CSV table of C-alpha atoms in Angstrom, one decimal:
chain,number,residue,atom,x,y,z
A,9,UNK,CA,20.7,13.5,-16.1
A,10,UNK,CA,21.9,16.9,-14.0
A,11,UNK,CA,19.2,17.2,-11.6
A,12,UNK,CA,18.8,13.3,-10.7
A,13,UNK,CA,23.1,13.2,-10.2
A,14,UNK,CA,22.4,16.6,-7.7
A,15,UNK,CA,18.7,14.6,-6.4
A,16,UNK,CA,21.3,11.4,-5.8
A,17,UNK,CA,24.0,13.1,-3.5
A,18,UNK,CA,21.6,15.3,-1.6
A,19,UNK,CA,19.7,11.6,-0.4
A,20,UNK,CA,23.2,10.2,-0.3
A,21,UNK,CA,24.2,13.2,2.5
A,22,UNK,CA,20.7,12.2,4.3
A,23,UNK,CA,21.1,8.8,4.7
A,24,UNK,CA,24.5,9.4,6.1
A,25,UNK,CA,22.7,11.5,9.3
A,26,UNK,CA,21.0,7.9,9.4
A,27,UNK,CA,17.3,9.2,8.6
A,28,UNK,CA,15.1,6.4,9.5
A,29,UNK,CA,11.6,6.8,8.4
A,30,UNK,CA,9.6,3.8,10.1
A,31,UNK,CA,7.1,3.4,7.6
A,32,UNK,CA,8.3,4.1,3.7
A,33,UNK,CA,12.4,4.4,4.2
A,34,UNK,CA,14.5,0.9,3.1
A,35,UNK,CA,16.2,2.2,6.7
A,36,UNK,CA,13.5,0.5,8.6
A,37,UNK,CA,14.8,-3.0,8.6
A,38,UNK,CA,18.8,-1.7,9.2
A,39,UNK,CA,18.4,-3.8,12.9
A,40,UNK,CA,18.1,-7.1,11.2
A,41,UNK,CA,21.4,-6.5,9.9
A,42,UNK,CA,23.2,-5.6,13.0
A,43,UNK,CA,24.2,-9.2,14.0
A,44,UNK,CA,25.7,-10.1,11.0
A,45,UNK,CA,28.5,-8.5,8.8
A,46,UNK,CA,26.1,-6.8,6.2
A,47,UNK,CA,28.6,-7.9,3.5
A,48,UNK,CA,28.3,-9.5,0.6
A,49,UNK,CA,32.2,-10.4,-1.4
A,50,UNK,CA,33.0,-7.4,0.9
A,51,UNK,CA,30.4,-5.1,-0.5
A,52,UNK,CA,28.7,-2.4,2.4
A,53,UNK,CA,26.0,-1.5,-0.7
A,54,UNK,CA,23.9,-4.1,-2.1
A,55,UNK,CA,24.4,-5.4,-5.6
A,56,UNK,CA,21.1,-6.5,-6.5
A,57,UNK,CA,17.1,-5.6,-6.5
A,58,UNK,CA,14.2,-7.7,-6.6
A,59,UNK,CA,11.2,-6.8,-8.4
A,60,UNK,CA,7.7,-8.0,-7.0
A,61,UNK,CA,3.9,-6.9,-7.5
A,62,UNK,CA,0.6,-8.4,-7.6
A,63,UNK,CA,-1.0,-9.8,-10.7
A,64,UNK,CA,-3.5,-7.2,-11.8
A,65,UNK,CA,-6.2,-7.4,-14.1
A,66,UNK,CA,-7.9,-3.8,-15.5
A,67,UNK,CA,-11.1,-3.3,-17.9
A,68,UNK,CA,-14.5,-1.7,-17.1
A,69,UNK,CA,-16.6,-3.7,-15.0
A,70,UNK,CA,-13.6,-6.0,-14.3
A,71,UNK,CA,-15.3,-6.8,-10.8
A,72,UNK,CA,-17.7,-9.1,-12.2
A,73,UNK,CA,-15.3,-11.3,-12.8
A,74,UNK,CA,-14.6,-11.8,-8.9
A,75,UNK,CA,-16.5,-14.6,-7.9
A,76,UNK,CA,-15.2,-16.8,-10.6
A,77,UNK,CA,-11.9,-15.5,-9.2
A,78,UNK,CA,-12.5,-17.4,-5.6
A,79,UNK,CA,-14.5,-20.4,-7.5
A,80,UNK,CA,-11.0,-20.8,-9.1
A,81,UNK,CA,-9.1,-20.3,-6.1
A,82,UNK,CA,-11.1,-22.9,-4.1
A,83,UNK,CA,-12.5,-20.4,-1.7
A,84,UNK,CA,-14.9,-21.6,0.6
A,85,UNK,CA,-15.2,-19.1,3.1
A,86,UNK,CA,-14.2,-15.7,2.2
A,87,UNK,CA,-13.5,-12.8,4.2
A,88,UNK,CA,-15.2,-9.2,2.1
A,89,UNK,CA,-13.5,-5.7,4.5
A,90,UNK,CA,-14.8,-2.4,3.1
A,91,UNK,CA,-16.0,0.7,4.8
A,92,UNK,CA,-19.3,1.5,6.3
A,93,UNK,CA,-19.7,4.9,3.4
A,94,UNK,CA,-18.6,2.2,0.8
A,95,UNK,CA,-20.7,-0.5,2.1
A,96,UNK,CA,-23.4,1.6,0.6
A,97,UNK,CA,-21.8,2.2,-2.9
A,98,UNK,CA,-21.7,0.6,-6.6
A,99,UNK,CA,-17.9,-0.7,-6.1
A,100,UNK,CA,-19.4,-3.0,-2.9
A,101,UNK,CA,-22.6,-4.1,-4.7
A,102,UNK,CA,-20.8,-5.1,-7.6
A,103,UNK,CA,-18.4,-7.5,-5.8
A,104,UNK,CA,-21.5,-9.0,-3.4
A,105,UNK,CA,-23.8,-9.2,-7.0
A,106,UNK,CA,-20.5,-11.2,-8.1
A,107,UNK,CA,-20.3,-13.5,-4.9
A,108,UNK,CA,-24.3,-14.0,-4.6
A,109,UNK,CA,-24.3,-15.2,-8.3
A,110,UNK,CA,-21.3,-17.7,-8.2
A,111,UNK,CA,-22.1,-19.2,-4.9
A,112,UNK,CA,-19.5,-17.8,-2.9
A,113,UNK,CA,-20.3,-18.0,1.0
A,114,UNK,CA,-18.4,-14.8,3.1
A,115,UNK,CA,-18.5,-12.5,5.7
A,116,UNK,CA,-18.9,-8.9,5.6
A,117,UNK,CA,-16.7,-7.0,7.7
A,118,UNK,CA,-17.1,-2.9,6.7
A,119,UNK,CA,-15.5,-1.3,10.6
A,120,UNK,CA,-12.3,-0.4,8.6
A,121,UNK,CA,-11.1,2.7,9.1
A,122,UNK,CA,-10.1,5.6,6.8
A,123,UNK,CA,-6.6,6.4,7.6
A,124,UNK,CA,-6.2,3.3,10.1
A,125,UNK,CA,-4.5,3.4,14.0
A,126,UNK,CA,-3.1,0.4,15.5
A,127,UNK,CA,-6.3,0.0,17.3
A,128,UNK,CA,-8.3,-0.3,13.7
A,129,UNK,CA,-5.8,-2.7,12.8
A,130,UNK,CA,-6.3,-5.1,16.0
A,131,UNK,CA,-10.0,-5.0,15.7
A,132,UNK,CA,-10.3,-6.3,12.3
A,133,UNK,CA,-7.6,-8.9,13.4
A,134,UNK,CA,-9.5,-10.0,15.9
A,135,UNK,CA,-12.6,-10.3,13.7
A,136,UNK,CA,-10.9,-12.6,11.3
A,137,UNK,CA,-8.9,-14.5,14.0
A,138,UNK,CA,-12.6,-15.6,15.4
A,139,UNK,CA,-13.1,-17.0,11.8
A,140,UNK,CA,-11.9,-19.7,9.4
A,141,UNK,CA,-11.3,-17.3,6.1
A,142,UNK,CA,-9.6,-19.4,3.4
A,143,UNK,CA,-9.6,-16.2,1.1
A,144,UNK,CA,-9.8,-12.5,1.1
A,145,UNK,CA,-11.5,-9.7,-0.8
A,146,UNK,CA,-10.7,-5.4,0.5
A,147,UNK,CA,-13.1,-2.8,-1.6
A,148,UNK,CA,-11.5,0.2,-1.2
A,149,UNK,CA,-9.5,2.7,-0.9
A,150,UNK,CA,-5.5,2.0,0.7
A,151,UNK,CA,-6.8,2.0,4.4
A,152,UNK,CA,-9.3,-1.0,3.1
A,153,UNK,CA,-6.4,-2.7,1.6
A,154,UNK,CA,-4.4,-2.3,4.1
A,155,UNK,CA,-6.3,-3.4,6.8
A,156,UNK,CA,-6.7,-6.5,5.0
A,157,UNK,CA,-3.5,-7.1,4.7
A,158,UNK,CA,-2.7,-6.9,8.2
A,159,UNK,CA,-6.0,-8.7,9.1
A,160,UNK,CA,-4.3,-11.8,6.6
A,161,UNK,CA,-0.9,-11.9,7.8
A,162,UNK,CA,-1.5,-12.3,11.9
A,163,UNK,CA,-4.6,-14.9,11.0
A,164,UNK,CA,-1.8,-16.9,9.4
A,165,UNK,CA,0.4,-15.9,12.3
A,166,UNK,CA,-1.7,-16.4,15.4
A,167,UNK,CA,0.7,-16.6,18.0
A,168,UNK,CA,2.5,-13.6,16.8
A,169,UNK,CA,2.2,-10.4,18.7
A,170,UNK,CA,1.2,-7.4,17.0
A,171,UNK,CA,4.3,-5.5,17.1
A,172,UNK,CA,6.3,-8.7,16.0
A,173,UNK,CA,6.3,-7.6,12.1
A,174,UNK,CA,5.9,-3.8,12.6
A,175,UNK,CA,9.1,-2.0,11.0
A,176,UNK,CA,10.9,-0.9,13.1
A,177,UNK,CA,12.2,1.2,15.6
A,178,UNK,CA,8.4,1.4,16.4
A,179,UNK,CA,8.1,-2.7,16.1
A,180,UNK,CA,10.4,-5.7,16.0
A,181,UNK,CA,10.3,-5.7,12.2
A,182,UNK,CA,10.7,-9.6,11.8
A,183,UNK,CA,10.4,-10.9,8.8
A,184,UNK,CA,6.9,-13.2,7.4
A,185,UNK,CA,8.5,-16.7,6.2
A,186,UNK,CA,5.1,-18.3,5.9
A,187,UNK,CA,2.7,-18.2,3.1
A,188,UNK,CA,-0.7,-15.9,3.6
A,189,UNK,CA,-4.2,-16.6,2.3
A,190,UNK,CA,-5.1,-15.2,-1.2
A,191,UNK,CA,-6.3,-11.6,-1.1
A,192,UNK,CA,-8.1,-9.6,-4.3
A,193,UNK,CA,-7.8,-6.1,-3.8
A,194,UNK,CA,-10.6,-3.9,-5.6
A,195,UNK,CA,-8.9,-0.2,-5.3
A,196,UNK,CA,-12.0,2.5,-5.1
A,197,UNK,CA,-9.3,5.2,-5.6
A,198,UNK,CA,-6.5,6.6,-7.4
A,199,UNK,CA,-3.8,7.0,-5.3
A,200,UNK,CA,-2.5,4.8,-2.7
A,201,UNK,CA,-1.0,1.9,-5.0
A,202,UNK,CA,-1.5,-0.5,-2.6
A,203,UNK,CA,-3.2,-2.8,-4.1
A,204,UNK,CA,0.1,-3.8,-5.7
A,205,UNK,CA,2.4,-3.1,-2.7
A,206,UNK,CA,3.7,-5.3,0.1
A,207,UNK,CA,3.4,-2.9,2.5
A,208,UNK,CA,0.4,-2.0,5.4
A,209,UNK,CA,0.3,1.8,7.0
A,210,UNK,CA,-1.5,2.8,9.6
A,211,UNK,CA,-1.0,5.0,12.9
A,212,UNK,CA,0.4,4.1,16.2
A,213,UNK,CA,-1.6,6.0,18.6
A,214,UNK,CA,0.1,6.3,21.9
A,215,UNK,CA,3.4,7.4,20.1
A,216,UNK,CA,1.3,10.0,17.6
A,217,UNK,CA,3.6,8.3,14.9
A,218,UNK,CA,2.6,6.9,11.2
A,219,UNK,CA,4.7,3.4,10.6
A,220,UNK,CA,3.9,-0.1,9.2
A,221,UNK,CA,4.1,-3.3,8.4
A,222,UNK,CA,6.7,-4.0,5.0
A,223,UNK,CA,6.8,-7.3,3.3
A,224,UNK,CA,6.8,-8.8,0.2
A,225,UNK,CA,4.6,-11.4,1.4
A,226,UNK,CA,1.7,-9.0,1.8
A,227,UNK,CA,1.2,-8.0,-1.9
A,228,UNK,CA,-2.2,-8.8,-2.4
A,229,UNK,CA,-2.5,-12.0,-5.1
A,230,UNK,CA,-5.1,-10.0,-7.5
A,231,UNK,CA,-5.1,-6.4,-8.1
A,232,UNK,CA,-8.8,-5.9,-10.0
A,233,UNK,CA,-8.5,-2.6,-11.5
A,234,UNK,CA,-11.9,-1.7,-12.3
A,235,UNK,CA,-12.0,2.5,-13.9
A,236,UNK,CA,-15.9,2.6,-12.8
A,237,UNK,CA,-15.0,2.6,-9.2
A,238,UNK,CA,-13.4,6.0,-9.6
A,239,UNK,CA,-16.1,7.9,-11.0
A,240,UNK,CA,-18.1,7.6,-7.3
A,241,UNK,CA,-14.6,10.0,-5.8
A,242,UNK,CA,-15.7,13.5,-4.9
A,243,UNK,CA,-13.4,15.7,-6.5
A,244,UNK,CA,-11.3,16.8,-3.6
A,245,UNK,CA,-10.7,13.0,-3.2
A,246,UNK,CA,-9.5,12.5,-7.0
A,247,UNK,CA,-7.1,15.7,-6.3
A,248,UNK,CA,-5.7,14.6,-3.1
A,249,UNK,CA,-5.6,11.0,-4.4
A,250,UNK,CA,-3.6,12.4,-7.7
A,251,UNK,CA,-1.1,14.1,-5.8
A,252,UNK,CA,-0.2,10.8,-4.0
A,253,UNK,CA,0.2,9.1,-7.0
A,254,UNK,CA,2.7,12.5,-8.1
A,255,UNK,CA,4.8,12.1,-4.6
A,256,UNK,CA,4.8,8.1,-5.0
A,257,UNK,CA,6.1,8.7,-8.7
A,258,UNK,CA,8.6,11.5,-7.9
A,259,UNK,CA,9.6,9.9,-5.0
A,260,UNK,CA,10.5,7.1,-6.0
A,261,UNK,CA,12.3,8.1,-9.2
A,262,UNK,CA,14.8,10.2,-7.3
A,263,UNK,CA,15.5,7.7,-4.2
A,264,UNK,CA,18.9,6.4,-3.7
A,265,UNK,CA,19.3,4.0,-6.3
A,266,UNK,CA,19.6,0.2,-4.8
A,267,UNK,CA,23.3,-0.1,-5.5
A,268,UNK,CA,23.9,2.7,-3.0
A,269,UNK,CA,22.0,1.9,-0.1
A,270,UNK,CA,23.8,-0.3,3.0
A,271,UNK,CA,24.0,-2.5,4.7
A,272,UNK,CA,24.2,-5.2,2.2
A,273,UNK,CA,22.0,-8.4,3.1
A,274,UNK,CA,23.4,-11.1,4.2
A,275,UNK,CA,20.0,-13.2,3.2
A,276,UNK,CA,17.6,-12.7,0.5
A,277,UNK,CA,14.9,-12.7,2.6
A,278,UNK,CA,16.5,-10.0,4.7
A,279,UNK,CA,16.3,-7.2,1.6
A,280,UNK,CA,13.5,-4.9,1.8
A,281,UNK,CA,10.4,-4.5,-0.3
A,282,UNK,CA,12.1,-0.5,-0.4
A,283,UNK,CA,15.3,-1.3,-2.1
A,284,UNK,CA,16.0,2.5,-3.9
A,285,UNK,CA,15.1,3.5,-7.3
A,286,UNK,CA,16.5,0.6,-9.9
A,287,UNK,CA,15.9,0.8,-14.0
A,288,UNK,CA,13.0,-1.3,-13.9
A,289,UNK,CA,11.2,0.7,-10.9
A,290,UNK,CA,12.3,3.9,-13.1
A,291,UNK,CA,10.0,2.8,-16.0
A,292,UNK,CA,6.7,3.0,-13.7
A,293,UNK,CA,7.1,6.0,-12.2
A,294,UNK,CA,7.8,7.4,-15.5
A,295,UNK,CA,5.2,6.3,-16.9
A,296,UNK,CA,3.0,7.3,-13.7
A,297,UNK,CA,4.4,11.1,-14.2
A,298,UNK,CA,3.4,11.2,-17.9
A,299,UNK,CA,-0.5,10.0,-16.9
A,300,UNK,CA,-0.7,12.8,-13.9
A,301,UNK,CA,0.9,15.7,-16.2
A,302,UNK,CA,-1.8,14.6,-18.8
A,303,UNK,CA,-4.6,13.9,-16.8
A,304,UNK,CA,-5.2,15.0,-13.2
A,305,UNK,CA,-6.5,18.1,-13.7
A,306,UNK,CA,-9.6,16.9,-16.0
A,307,UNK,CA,-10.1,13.6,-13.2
A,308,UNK,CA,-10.5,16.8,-10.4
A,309,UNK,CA,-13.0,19.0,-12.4
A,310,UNK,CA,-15.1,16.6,-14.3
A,311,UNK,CA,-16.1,13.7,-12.1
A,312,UNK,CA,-17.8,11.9,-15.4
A,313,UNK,CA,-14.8,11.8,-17.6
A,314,UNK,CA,-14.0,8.4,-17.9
A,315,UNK,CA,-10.8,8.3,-19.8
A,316,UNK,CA,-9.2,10.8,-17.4
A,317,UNK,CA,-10.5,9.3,-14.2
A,318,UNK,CA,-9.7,5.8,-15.7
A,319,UNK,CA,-5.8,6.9,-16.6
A,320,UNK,CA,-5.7,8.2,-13.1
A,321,UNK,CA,-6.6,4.6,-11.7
A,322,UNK,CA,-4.0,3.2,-14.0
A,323,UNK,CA,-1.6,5.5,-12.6
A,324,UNK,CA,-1.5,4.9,-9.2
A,325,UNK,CA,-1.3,1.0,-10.5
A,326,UNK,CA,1.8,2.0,-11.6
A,327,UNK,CA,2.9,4.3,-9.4
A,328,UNK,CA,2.7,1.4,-7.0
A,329,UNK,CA,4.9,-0.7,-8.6
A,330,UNK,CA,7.4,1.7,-8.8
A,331,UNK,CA,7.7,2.7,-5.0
A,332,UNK,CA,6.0,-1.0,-4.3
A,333,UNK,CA,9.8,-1.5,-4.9
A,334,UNK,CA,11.9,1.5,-4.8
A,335,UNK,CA,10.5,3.4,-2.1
A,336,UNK,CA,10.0,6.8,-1.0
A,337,UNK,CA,11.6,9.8,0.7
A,338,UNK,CA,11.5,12.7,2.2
A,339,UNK,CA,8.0,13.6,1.5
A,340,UNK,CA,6.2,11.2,3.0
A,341,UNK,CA,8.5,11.1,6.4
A,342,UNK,CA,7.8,15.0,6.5
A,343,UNK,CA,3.7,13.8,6.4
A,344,UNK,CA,4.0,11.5,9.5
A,345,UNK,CA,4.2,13.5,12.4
A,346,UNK,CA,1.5,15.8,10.8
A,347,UNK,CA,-0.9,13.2,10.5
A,348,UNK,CA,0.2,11.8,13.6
A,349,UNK,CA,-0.7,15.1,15.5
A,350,UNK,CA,-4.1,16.1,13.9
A,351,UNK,CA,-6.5,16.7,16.2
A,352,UNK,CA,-9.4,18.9,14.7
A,353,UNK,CA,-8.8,19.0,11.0
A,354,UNK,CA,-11.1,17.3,9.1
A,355,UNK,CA,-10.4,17.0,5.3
A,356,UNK,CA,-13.1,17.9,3.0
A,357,UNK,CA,-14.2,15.3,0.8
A,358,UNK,CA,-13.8,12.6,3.3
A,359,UNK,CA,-17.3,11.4,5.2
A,360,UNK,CA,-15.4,10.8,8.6
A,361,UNK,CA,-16.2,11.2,12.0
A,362,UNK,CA,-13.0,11.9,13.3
A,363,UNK,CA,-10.0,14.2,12.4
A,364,UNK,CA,-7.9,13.7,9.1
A,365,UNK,CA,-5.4,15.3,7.3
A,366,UNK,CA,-5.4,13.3,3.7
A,367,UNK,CA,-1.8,12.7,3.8
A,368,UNK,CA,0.4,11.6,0.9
């Protein structure tokens, strides 16, 4: 169509300027290439895309299901990260009511932070790192299932340092060749898609900069969509939450396609999880679009509507997938240095002790 073929060589005149945003651009990981040739049959743009997601399961009270979940997995020590505000909630009491009735032995670790730092990050690692998880469960919202992620990756990679597999220019941005632990991701909001991404944000503190952590390998193995765990968002929370799942949909829909970003790898496992919109990608966010236009407004101003707020949840799902694999653009970059700057702003909605901007 007209306005994606303008959309398309606007971002094709950005990413000659050699725009590199750390955390969401399929830039990040343009280092790893810089030994090599980049070419594949003499191609400087890739040829290919990989699609990749967690499984995900949806229905209404879904989350009962959980402790059968780590029964079948062979857990025997399981590692449950939340937040302290949803350590008080339904969604948390419903996944312990689970794991008490099944037999499931784990630790409760609810210091995660809403919009994470480096900091966050470390201290949950070194919670886990103390202990022998065999399995992991985040209740949340994206910083949850985020920090889990990150939490999961350097238990398996103990000797690693932390800036090993942060993208880069902020980390080394190496790639994770080794297998993690499983990790069921039970998303409290609407927005973030992560619990079907590869991909762990948080802020770097002494640079004042958002980045991350981008891997396929980080995809949570479970996604347990469960619409009940929405209706407990205050309604500033479901509109700020929507609006991600908009920008993650838009965003992704109009980035470069895959075909069209360079360097080409010169090894599979060298490709990033943010490979440019491709046809499959294209379907999600769609789809996502449709759900928002239809149902955002009545999941903000009626907290007990179940079909809207449940659409909404199904949504970000989707939305994930789509940038899980396409990526995003210029929206979120422009959000990084904002976040990263805050200082006294403190979002309403958000029960937080310390400034936030709700960033997209």
């Amino acid at each position: 169509m007209a306005g994606r073929d303008r959309v398309t060589h606007l971002l094709r005149q950005l990413t000659v300027q050699a725009c590199r945003c750390p955390a969401h651009s399929s830039m990040h990981s343009l280092h790893i290439y810089q030994s090599g040739t980049g070419h594949v049959s003499g191609r400087n743009t890739d040829y290919a895309f990989e699609m990749a997601c967690s499984n995900v399961r949806y229905g209404k009270g879904v989350t009962r299901e959980i402790g059968m979940d780590l029964q079948n997995l062979g857990a025997r020590n399981v590692c449950l990260m939340t937040d302290r505000n949803l350590s008080k909630l339904p969604p948390v009491t419903a996944v312990l009511d689970s794991l008490a009735r099944h037999g499931v032995k784990y630790e409760c670790y609810d210091s995660v932070r809403v919009e994470p730092t480096d900091y966050s990050f470390k201290a949950a690692i070194d919670f886990v790192k103390k202990r022998n998880f065999d399995a992991y469960v985040a209740v949340g919202g994206g910083s949850v299932i985020d920090t889990c992620k990150a939490a999961n990756l350097y238990a398996c990679h103990p000797e690693a340092d932390f800036l090993d597999f942060v993208n880069a220019p902020v980390g080394k941005g190496k790639p994770i060749n080794r297998s993690l632990k499983p990790l069921i991701a039970v998303p409290t909001t609407a927005g973030t898609g992560s619990e079907t991404t590869g991909v762990a944000i948080f802020d770097f503190e002494d640079l004042k900069a958002k980045t991350g952590i981008a891997s396929r390998s980080l995809r949570p193995t479970l996604a347990m969509v469960d619409p009940l765990h929405t209706l407990h968002m205050p309604a500033r929370v479901a509109a700020n939450s929507g609006f991600d799942v908009l920008c993650h949909a838009l965003e992704s829909y109009t980035a470069l396609p895959y075909n069209m970003r360079s360097p080409c790898p010169t090894n599979p496992i060298t490709r990033p999880a943010y490979q440019g919109s491709n046809p499959i990608s294209d379907v999600w966010a769609r789809h996502a679009l449709c759900i928002v236009a239809k149902y955002l407004k009545r999941a903000v101003h009626n907290p007990d509507d179940v079909e809207a707020r449940s659409s909404m949840h199904l949504a970000s799902v989707f939305a994930g997938i789509g940038f899980g694999n396409a990526g995003v653009h210029l929206c979120h970059g422009m959000s990084y240095p904002i976040s990263g700057n805050i200082k006294t702003h403190k979002a309403k909605g958000y029960r937080v002790d310390h400034p936030l901007v709700s960033a997209t």
